[in-house]
GROMACS .gro file of C-alpha atoms in nm:
model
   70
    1UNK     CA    1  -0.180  -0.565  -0.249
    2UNK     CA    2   0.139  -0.548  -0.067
    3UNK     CA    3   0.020  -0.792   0.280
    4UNK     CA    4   0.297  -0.733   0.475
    5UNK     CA    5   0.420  -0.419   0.471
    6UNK     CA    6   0.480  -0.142   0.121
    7UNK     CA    7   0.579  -0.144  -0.180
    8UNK     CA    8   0.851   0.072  -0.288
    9UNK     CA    9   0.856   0.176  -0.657
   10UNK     CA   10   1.103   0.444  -0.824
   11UNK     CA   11   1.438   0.510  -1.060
   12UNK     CA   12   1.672   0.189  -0.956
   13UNK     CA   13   1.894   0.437  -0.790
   14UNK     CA   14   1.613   0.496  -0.574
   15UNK     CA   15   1.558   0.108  -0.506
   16UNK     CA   16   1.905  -0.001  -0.490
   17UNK     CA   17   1.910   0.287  -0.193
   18UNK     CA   18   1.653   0.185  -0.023
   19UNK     CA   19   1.733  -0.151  -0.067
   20UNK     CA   20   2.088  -0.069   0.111
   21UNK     CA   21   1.899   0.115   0.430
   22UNK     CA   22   1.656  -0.179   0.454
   23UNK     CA   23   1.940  -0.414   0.485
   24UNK     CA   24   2.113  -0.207   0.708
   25UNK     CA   25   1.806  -0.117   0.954
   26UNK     CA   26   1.794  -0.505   1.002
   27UNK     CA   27   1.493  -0.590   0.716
   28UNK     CA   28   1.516  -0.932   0.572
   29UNK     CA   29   1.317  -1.072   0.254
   30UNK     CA   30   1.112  -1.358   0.260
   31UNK     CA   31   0.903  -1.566   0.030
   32UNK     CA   32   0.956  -1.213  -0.186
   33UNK     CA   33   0.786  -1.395  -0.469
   34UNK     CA   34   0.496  -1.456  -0.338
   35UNK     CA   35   0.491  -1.089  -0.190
   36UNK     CA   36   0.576  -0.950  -0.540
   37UNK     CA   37   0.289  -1.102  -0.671
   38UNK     CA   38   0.061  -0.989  -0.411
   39UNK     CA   39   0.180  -0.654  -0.479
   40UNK     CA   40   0.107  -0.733  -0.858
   41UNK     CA   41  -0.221  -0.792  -0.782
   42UNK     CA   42  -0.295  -0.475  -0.595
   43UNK     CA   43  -0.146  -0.295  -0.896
   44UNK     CA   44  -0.324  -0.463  -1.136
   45UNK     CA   45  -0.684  -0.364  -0.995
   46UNK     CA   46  -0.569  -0.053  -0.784
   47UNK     CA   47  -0.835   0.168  -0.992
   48UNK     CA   48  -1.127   0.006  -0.914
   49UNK     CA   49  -1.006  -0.096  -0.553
   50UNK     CA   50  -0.935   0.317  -0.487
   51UNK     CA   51  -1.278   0.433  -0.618
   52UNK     CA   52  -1.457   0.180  -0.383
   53UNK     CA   53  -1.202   0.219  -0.098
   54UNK     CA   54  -1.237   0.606  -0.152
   55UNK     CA   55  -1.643   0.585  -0.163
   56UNK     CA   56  -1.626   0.385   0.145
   57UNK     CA   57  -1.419   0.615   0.339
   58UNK     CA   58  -1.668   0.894   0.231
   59UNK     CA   59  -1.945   0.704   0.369
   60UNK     CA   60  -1.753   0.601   0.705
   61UNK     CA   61  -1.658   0.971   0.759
   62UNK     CA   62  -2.042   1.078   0.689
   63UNK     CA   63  -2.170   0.827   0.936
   64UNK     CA   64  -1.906   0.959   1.200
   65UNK     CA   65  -2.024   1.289   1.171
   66UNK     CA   66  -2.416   1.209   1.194
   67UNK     CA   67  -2.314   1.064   1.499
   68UNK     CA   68  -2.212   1.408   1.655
   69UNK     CA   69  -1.941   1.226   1.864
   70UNK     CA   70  -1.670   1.465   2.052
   0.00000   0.00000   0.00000
């Protein structure tokens, strides 16, 4: 939900902190609307986005063992 990098949720003390370091590390924010909503998105359907994301990392960690692989 977030297609460019993470989103960063927390008390505003938190944000306006991290906020601060981001700007100061060199990060600059563009189009943040349209990343925002992105990030709504993800949020919005996170539930049934983890139990298939989680199923299919079960699966791809089954089919790496069967393979016996060093």
């Amino acid at each position: 939900g977030a297609p460019v990098g993470a989103l960063v949720g927390g008390p505003k003390n938190f944000i306006e902190e991290a906020w601060r370091l981001r700007k100061a590390l060199g990060g600059g924010m563009r189009q943040a609307g349209v990343l925002a909503a992105a990030a709504l998105v993800g949020l919005a359907d996170f539930e049934e986005v983890l139990q298939r994301d989680h199923q299919n990392a079960q699966r791809f960690a089954k089919g790496l063992q069967e393979l016996a692989s060093p």
